[in-house]
PDB file of C-alpha atoms in Angstrom:
ATOM      1  CA  MET A   1     -13.608  -7.365   1.875  1.00  0.00           C
ATOM      2  CA  GLN A   2     -14.664  -5.320   4.833  1.00  0.00           C
ATOM      3  CA  SER A   3     -18.163  -4.569   6.028  1.00  0.00           C
ATOM      4  CA  LEU A   4     -19.023  -1.075   7.136  1.00  0.00           C
ATOM      5  CA  ARG A   5     -22.192   0.051   8.887  1.00  0.00           C
ATOM      6  CA  ILE A   6     -23.581   3.488   8.364  1.00  0.00           C
ATOM      7  CA  LEU A   7     -25.884   5.310  10.754  1.00  0.00           C
ATOM      8  CA  THR A   8     -26.722   8.227   8.505  1.00  0.00           C
ATOM      9  CA  VAL A   9     -22.983   8.491   8.343  1.00  0.00           C
ATOM     10  CA  VAL A  10     -20.409   6.025   7.119  1.00  0.00           C
ATOM     11  CA  ALA A  11     -18.182   4.578   9.788  1.00  0.00           C
ATOM     12  CA  ALA A  12     -14.615   5.352   8.757  1.00  0.00           C
ATOM     13  CA  ALA A  13     -12.385   2.351   8.240  1.00  0.00           C
ATOM     14  CA  THR A  14      -8.737   1.831   7.755  1.00  0.00           C
ATOM     15  CA  LEU A  15      -7.463  -1.441   6.343  1.00  0.00           C
ATOM     16  CA  LEU A  16      -4.512  -3.466   5.270  1.00  0.00           C
ATOM     17  CA  SER A  17      -0.959  -3.288   4.668  1.00  0.00           C
ATOM     18  CA  ALA A  18       2.397  -1.887   5.766  1.00  0.00           C
ATOM     19  CA  GLY A  19       5.363   1.170   5.361  1.00  0.00           C
ATOM     20  CA  CYS A  20       9.793   3.714   4.177  1.00  0.00           C
ATOM     21  CA  GLY A  21      13.166   5.751   5.341  1.00  0.00           C
ATOM     22  CA  THR A  22      15.154   8.562   3.911  1.00  0.00           C
ATOM     23  CA  SER A  23      16.865   7.862   0.636  1.00  0.00           C
ATOM     24  CA  GLU A  24      19.970   9.078  -1.128  1.00  0.00           C
ATOM     25  CA  THR A  25      22.376   7.943  -3.835  1.00  0.00           C
ATOM     26  CA  ALA A  26      23.542   4.439  -2.991  1.00  0.00           C
ATOM     27  CA  GLN A  27      27.231   3.838  -2.338  1.00  0.00           C
ATOM     28  CA  GLY A  28      29.097   0.544  -2.385  1.00  0.00           C
ATOM     29  CA  GLY A  29      32.301  -0.396  -0.619  1.00  0.00           C
ATOM     30  CA  SER A  30      34.471   0.287  -3.659  1.00  0.00           C
ATOM     31  CA  THR A  31      34.292   1.864  -7.115  1.00  0.00           C
ATOM     32  CA  ASP A  32      33.208  -1.481  -8.539  1.00  0.00           C
ATOM     33  CA  ASP A  33      30.631  -1.904  -5.777  1.00  0.00           C
ATOM     34  CA  ALA A  34      29.195   1.558  -6.426  1.00  0.00           C
ATOM     35  CA  ALA A  35      28.719   0.724 -10.096  1.00  0.00           C
ATOM     36  CA  LYS A  36      26.573  -2.249  -9.085  1.00  0.00           C
ATOM     37  CA  ALA A  37      24.532  -0.403  -6.457  1.00  0.00           C
ATOM     38  CA  LEU A  38      20.929   0.526  -7.162  1.00  0.00           C
ATOM     39  CA  PRO A  39      20.228   4.265  -7.269  1.00  0.00           C
ATOM     40  CA  VAL A  40      18.109   4.834  -4.132  1.00  0.00           C
ATOM     41  CA  ALA A  41      19.934   4.156  -0.864  1.00  0.00           C
ATOM     42  CA  ILE A  42      17.661   3.350   2.079  1.00  0.00           C
ATOM     43  CA  THR A  43      19.249   4.890   5.144  1.00  0.00           C
ATOM     44  CA  GLY A  44      16.431   4.869   7.681  1.00  0.00           C
ATOM     45  CA  PRO A  45      12.684   5.209   8.249  1.00  0.00           C
ATOM     46  CA  GLN A  46      10.745   7.019   5.533  1.00  0.00           C
ATOM     47  CA  PRO A  47       8.961  10.312   6.179  1.00  0.00           C
ATOM     48  CA  ASP A  48       5.158  10.430   6.082  1.00  0.00           C
ATOM     49  CA  VAL A  49       4.766   6.666   6.581  1.00  0.00           C
ATOM     50  CA  TYR A  50       2.506   5.524   9.430  1.00  0.00           C
ATOM     51  CA  MET A  51       2.601   1.770   9.827  1.00  0.00           C
ATOM     52  CA  ARG A  52       0.020   1.833  12.617  1.00  0.00           C
ATOM     53  CA  GLY A  53      -2.342   4.239  10.901  1.00  0.00           C
ATOM     54  CA  GLY A  54      -3.588   7.238  12.828  1.00  0.00           C
ATOM     55  CA  ASP A  55      -4.979  10.679  12.170  1.00  0.00           C
ATOM     56  CA  LYS A  56      -2.430  11.455   9.446  1.00  0.00           C
ATOM     57  CA  LEU A  57      -4.182   8.872   7.263  1.00  0.00           C
ATOM     58  CA  ARG A  58      -7.638  10.370   7.781  1.00  0.00           C
ATOM     59  CA  VAL A  59      -9.512  12.351   5.145  1.00  0.00           C
ATOM     60  CA  THR A  60     -10.935  15.538   6.598  1.00  0.00           C
ATOM     61  CA  PRO A  61     -13.472  16.906   6.793  1.00  0.00           C
ATOM     62  CA  ALA A  62     -15.768  13.884   6.919  1.00  0.00           C
ATOM     63  CA  PRO A  63     -19.144  14.222   5.140  1.00  0.00           C
ATOM     64  CA  ASP A  64     -22.011  15.741   7.098  1.00  0.00           C
ATOM     65  CA  LEU A  65     -24.721  13.459   8.463  1.00  0.00           C
ATOM     66  CA  SER A  66     -27.057  14.792   5.788  1.00  0.00           C
ATOM     67  CA  ALA A  67     -24.637  14.142   2.913  1.00  0.00           C
ATOM     68  CA  PRO A  68     -25.730  11.749   0.148  1.00  0.00           C
ATOM     69  CA  PHE A  69     -24.878   8.097   0.788  1.00  0.00           C
ATOM     70  CA  VAL A  70     -22.548   7.976  -2.218  1.00  0.00           C
ATOM     71  CA  LYS A  71     -20.439  10.809  -0.772  1.00  0.00           C
ATOM     72  CA  LYS A  72     -20.054   8.882   2.473  1.00  0.00           C
ATOM     73  CA  VAL A  73     -18.983   5.790   0.554  1.00  0.00           C
ATOM     74  CA  GLU A  74     -16.437   7.764  -1.494  1.00  0.00           C
ATOM     75  CA  HIS A  75     -15.003   9.229   1.703  1.00  0.00           C
ATOM     76  CA  ALA A  76     -14.707   5.759   3.254  1.00  0.00           C
ATOM     77  CA  LEU A  77     -12.959   4.424   0.131  1.00  0.00           C
ATOM     78  CA  ARG A  78     -10.379   7.222   0.229  1.00  0.00           C
ATOM     79  CA  GLU A  79      -9.557   6.362   3.842  1.00  0.00           C
ATOM     80  CA  ASP A  80      -9.439   2.678   2.914  1.00  0.00           C
ATOM     81  CA  VAL A  81      -6.748   3.345   0.298  1.00  0.00           C
ATOM     82  CA  LEU A  82      -4.769   5.529   2.696  1.00  0.00           C
ATOM     83  CA  GLY A  83      -4.914   2.728   5.239  1.00  0.00           C
ATOM     84  CA  THR A  84      -3.510   0.388   2.601  1.00  0.00           C
ATOM     85  CA  ALA A  85      -0.812   2.811   1.447  1.00  0.00           C
ATOM     86  CA  LYS A  86       0.298   3.640   5.007  1.00  0.00           C
ATOM     87  CA  ALA A  87       1.734   6.852   3.551  1.00  0.00           C
ATOM     88  CA  VAL A  88       0.347  10.352   3.247  1.00  0.00           C
ATOM     89  CA  GLY A  89      -0.782  11.071  -0.300  1.00  0.00           C
ATOM     90  CA  GLU A  90      -3.422  12.941  -2.262  1.00  0.00           C
ATOM     91  CA  THR A  91      -6.611  10.961  -2.831  1.00  0.00           C
ATOM     92  CA  SER A  92      -9.909  11.270  -4.643  1.00  0.00           C
ATOM     93  CA  ALA A  93     -12.811   8.901  -5.230  1.00  0.00           C
ATOM     94  CA  THR A  94     -15.776   8.654  -7.522  1.00  0.00           C
ATOM     95  CA  CYS A  95     -18.618   6.238  -8.084  1.00  0.00           C
ATOM     96  CA  PRO A  96     -19.603   7.371 -11.603  1.00  0.00           C
ATOM     97  CA  ALA A  97     -23.038   5.754 -11.627  1.00  0.00           C
ATOM     98  CA  GLY A  98     -23.628   6.289  -7.924  1.00  0.00           C
ATOM     99  CA  VAL A  99     -24.231   3.483  -5.420  1.00  0.00           C
ATOM    100  CA  THR A 100     -27.350   1.411  -6.025  1.00  0.00           C
ATOM    101  CA  LEU A 101     -29.317   1.003  -2.799  1.00  0.00           C
ATOM    102  CA  LYS A 102     -30.753  -2.422  -3.441  1.00  0.00           C
ATOM    103  CA  ALA A 103     -30.133  -5.728  -1.684  1.00  0.00           C
ATOM    104  CA  GLY A 104     -27.069  -7.403  -3.218  1.00  0.00           C
ATOM    105  CA  ALA A 105     -26.443  -4.604  -5.721  1.00  0.00           C
ATOM    106  CA  VAL A 106     -22.817  -4.089  -6.788  1.00  0.00           C
ATOM    107  CA  SER A 107     -21.595  -0.639  -7.836  1.00  0.00           C
ATOM    108  CA  GLN A 108     -18.239   0.348  -9.306  1.00  0.00           C
ATOM    109  CA  CYS A 109     -16.084   3.084  -7.834  1.00  0.00           C
ATOM    110  CA  VAL A 110     -12.545   4.298  -8.502  1.00  0.00           C
ATOM    111  CA  VAL A 111     -10.122   5.688  -5.919  1.00  0.00           C
ATOM    112  CA  THR A 112      -7.042   7.649  -6.970  1.00  0.00           C
ATOM    113  CA  TYR A 113      -3.932   7.771  -4.782  1.00  0.00           C
ATOM    114  CA  ALA A 114      -0.974   9.881  -5.954  1.00  0.00           C
ATOM    115  CA  GLY A 115      -2.194   9.414  -9.537  1.00  0.00           C
ATOM    116  CA  ALA A 116      -2.692   5.616  -9.338  1.00  0.00           C
ATOM    117  CA  GLU A 117      -6.247   4.389  -9.876  1.00  0.00           C
ATOM    118  CA  ILE A 118      -7.692   1.528  -7.820  1.00  0.00           C
ATOM    119  CA  PRO A 119     -11.105   0.197  -8.916  1.00  0.00           C
ATOM    120  CA  TYR A 120     -13.497  -0.989  -6.212  1.00  0.00           C
ATOM    121  CA  ASP A 121     -16.646  -3.079  -6.088  1.00  0.00           C
ATOM    122  CA  VAL A 122     -19.121  -1.779  -3.510  1.00  0.00           C
ATOM    123  CA  LYS A 123     -21.794  -4.363  -2.635  1.00  0.00           C
ATOM    124  CA  ILE A 124     -24.894  -3.595  -0.603  1.00  0.00           C
ATOM    125  CA  SER A 125     -25.783  -6.242   1.970  1.00  0.00           C
ATOM    126  CA  ASP A 126     -28.133  -8.985   0.807  1.00  0.00           C
ATOM    127  CA  SER A 127     -30.291  -8.215   3.841  1.00  0.00           C
ATOM    128  CA  TYR A 128     -30.794  -4.547   2.941  1.00  0.00           C
ATOM    129  CA  THR A 129     -34.337  -3.211   2.891  1.00  0.00           C
ATOM    130  CA  ALA A 130     -35.349   0.252   1.729  1.00  0.00           C
ATOM    131  CA  GLY A 131     -35.753   2.905   4.371  1.00  0.00           C
ATOM    132  CA  ARG A 132     -33.390   1.381   6.927  1.00  0.00           C
ATOM    133  CA  SER A 133     -31.258   3.861   8.818  1.00  0.00           C
ATOM    134  CA  ILE A 134     -28.364   1.419   9.013  1.00  0.00           C
ATOM    135  CA  ILE A 135     -26.831   0.421   5.689  1.00  0.00           C
ATOM    136  CA  SER A 136     -24.287  -2.398   5.558  1.00  0.00           C
ATOM    137  CA  TYR A 137     -22.018  -2.873   2.584  1.00  0.00           C
ATOM    138  CA  THR A 138     -18.700  -4.397   1.611  1.00  0.00           C
ATOM    139  CA  LYS A 139     -15.929  -2.835  -0.452  1.00  0.00           C
ATOM    140  CA  GLU A 140     -13.392  -4.795  -2.440  1.00  0.00           C
ATOM    141  CA  PRO A 141     -10.365  -3.323  -4.252  1.00  0.00           C
ATOM    142  CA  LYS A 142      -9.779  -4.981  -7.631  1.00  0.00           C
ATOM    143  CA  LYS A 143      -6.123  -3.920  -7.894  1.00  0.00           C
ATOM    144  CA  ALA A 144      -3.203  -3.674  -5.490  1.00  0.00           C
ATOM    145  CA  LEU A 145      -1.259  -0.487  -4.815  1.00  0.00           C
ATOM    146  CA  LEU A 146       2.525  -0.175  -5.006  1.00  0.00           C
ATOM    147  CA  VAL A 147       3.745   2.822  -2.956  1.00  0.00           C
ATOM    148  CA  ASP A 148       7.423   3.755  -3.113  1.00  0.00           C
ATOM    149  CA  LYS A 149       7.763   4.927   0.491  1.00  0.00           C
ATOM    150  CA  LEU A 150       5.970   1.860   1.789  1.00  0.00           C
ATOM    151  CA  VAL A 151       8.340  -0.474  -0.062  1.00  0.00           C
ATOM    152  CA  TYR A 152      11.388   1.464   1.121  1.00  0.00           C
ATOM    153  CA  GLU A 153      10.117   1.374   4.702  1.00  0.00           C
ATOM    154  CA  MET A 154       9.474  -2.361   4.622  1.00  0.00           C
ATOM    155  CA  ILE A 155      12.868  -3.056   3.037  1.00  0.00           C
ATOM    156  CA  ASN A 156      14.521  -0.934   5.726  1.00  0.00           C
ATOM    157  CA  GLU A 157      12.703  -2.875   8.445  1.00  0.00           C
ATOM    158  CA  ARG A 158      13.729  -6.203   6.934  1.00  0.00           C
ATOM    159  CA  TYR A 159      17.329  -5.526   5.874  1.00  0.00           C
ATOM    160  CA  GLY A 160      18.323  -2.079   7.134  1.00  0.00           C
ATOM    161  CA  ALA A 161      19.094  -0.443  10.434  1.00  0.00           C
ATOM    162  CA  GLU A 162      15.744  -1.457  11.914  1.00  0.00           C
ATOM    163  CA  SER A 163      16.140  -5.155  11.134  1.00  0.00           C
ATOM    164  CA  GLY A 164      18.699  -6.097  13.768  1.00  0.00           C
ATOM    165  CA  ARG A 165      20.524  -8.154  11.139  1.00  0.00           C
ATOM    166  CA  THR A 166      24.302  -8.171  11.232  1.00  0.00           C
ATOM    167  CA  ASP A 167      24.768  -9.660   7.774  1.00  0.00           C
ATOM    168  CA  ALA A 168      23.017  -6.933   5.765  1.00  0.00           C
ATOM    169  CA  SER A 169      24.123  -3.381   5.004  1.00  0.00           C
ATOM    170  CA  LYS A 170      24.114  -0.824   2.149  1.00  0.00           C
ATOM    171  CA  VAL A 171      20.436  -1.302   1.400  1.00  0.00           C
ATOM    172  CA  ALA A 172      19.246   0.228  -1.881  1.00  0.00           C
ATOM    173  CA  CYS A 173      16.386  -0.024  -4.368  1.00  0.00           C
ATOM    174  CA  ASP A 174      15.360   0.870  -7.879  1.00  0.00           C
ATOM    175  CA  LYS A 175      13.709   4.246  -8.241  1.00  0.00           C
ATOM    176  CA  LEU A 176      10.064   3.315  -7.740  1.00  0.00           C
ATOM    177  CA  PRO A 177       7.022   5.277  -8.907  1.00  0.00           C
ATOM    178  CA  ALA A 178       5.290   7.237  -6.157  1.00  0.00           C
ATOM    179  CA  ALA A 179       2.298   4.943  -6.675  1.00  0.00           C
ATOM    180  CA  LYS A 180       1.229   2.386  -9.263  1.00  0.00           C
ATOM    181  CA  ALA A 181      -1.632  -0.108  -9.547  1.00  0.00           C
ATOM    182  CA  PHE A 182      -0.859  -3.803 -10.130  1.00  0.00           C
ATOM    183  CA  ASP A 183      -2.780  -7.046 -10.276  1.00  0.00           C
ATOM    184  CA  TYR A 184      -2.594  -9.084  -7.096  1.00  0.00           C
ATOM    185  CA  GLY A 185       0.331 -11.503  -7.173  1.00  0.00           C
ATOM    186  CA  ALA A 186       2.123  -9.591  -9.945  1.00  0.00           C
ATOM    187  CA  ASP A 187       5.894  -9.224 -10.283  1.00  0.00           C
ATOM    188  CA  THR A 188       6.465  -5.467 -10.323  1.00  0.00           C
ATOM    189  CA  GLY A 189       9.745  -5.748 -12.218  1.00  0.00           C
ATOM    190  CA  PHE A 190      11.432  -3.647  -9.524  1.00  0.00           C
ATOM    191  CA  THR A 191      14.200  -4.813  -7.214  1.00  0.00           C
ATOM    192  CA  CYS A 192      16.061  -3.851  -4.076  1.00  0.00           C
ATOM    193  CA  GLN A 193      19.406  -5.105  -2.791  1.00  0.00           C
ATOM    194  CA  TYR A 194      21.550  -5.367   0.291  1.00  0.00           C
ATOM    195  CA  TRP A 195      25.241  -5.871   0.827  1.00  0.00           C
ATOM    196  CA  GLY A 196      26.001  -9.047   2.725  1.00  0.00           C
ATOM    197  CA  GLU A 197      29.232 -10.547   3.972  1.00  0.00           C
ATOM    198  CA  HIS A 198      28.184 -13.935   2.627  1.00  0.00           C
ATOM    199  CA  ALA A 199      25.785 -12.929  -0.153  1.00  0.00           C
ATOM    200  CA  LYS A 200      27.602 -14.530  -3.107  1.00  0.00           C
ATOM    201  CA  ASN A 201      28.555 -18.158  -2.538  1.00  0.00           C
ATOM    202  CA  GLY A 202      29.859 -17.270   0.884  1.00  0.00           C
ATOM    203  CA  GLU A 203      31.653 -14.171  -0.384  1.00  0.00           C
ATOM    204  CA  PRO A 204      30.803 -10.495   0.211  1.00  0.00           C
ATOM    205  CA  GLY A 205      28.527  -8.913  -2.382  1.00  0.00           C
ATOM    206  CA  TYR A 206      25.106  -7.581  -3.245  1.00  0.00           C
ATOM    207  CA  ARG A 207      22.032  -9.772  -2.857  1.00  0.00           C
ATOM    208  CA  THR A 208      19.042  -8.922  -5.061  1.00  0.00           C
ATOM    209  CA  VAL A 209      15.497  -8.856  -3.700  1.00  0.00           C
ATOM    210  CA  GLN A 210      12.582  -8.951  -6.141  1.00  0.00           C
ATOM    211  CA  ILE A 211       9.496  -6.900  -5.257  1.00  0.00           C
ATOM    212  CA  LYS A 212       6.246  -8.743  -5.875  1.00  0.00           C
ATOM    213  CA  ILE A 213       2.677  -7.825  -5.048  1.00  0.00           C
ATOM    214  CA  GLY A 214       1.127 -10.035  -2.397  1.00  0.00           C
ATOM    215  CA  ASP A 215      -2.217 -11.758  -2.547  1.00  0.00           C
ATOM    216  CA  LYS A 216      -5.244  -9.929  -1.204  1.00  0.00           C
ATOM    217  CA  GLY A 217      -4.723  -8.982   2.409  1.00  0.00           C
ATOM    218  CA  TYR A 218      -0.941  -8.763   2.068  1.00  0.00           C
ATOM    219  CA  ALA A 219       1.197  -5.863   0.925  1.00  0.00           C
ATOM    220  CA  TYR A 220       4.325  -7.158  -0.812  1.00  0.00           C
ATOM    221  CA  ASN A 221       6.466 -10.234  -1.112  1.00  0.00           C
ATOM    222  CA  PHE A 222      10.236  -9.796  -1.096  1.00  0.00           C
ATOM    223  CA  GLU A 223      11.976 -12.718  -2.783  1.00  0.00           C
ATOM    224  CA  GLU A 224      15.745 -13.007  -2.610  1.00  0.00           C
ATOM    225  CA  VAL A 225      17.440 -14.039  -5.832  1.00  0.00           C
ATOM    226  CA  GLU A 226      20.177 -16.650  -5.479  1.00  0.00           C
TER     227      GLU A 226
END
């Protein structure tokens, strides 16, 4: 969770996770290798991924000072999801029943990123009193977000040209959805792979990497399959 303070306006916040490279049809070292290669070759950094955040992951324009509190919260949630995704994408947010301004009250909101829906709990501070100009609240996503470009970027950084590894090459992945919501800790069912000189019992071959959703506060876990 992350606390935000609002002085008639919601302080914008960017959170969490990490980022992908250009992709093309994967090629192996031989005809047999190519048949085993996954379809999306990761050949470098991904476009529109910003691992360190920045203005590209801002939602503009921000609400006016006089805008309703719920609109300021919805704006902050959209930026929160962009900060998690680390990749440019279309967002929207709604709190269907509004945000209850009462000490300890929890309201439900939903943020959409590239078609994937992430539910949020928005909780007003227990110390809130009516009429205060500063409103503190926390926001907690109830699902994790899988973003294709972010996975590709992170795989490239770990196994590709950016990794500095000498034992990994020909990095490729399954074709991932642009965005999809998962439970925290879930196995996505998707995999990536790299070609290693000693990947198979000391012999050259492809090594499979399973893509799993991390616990809260972490993006993804990449688990190599023996």
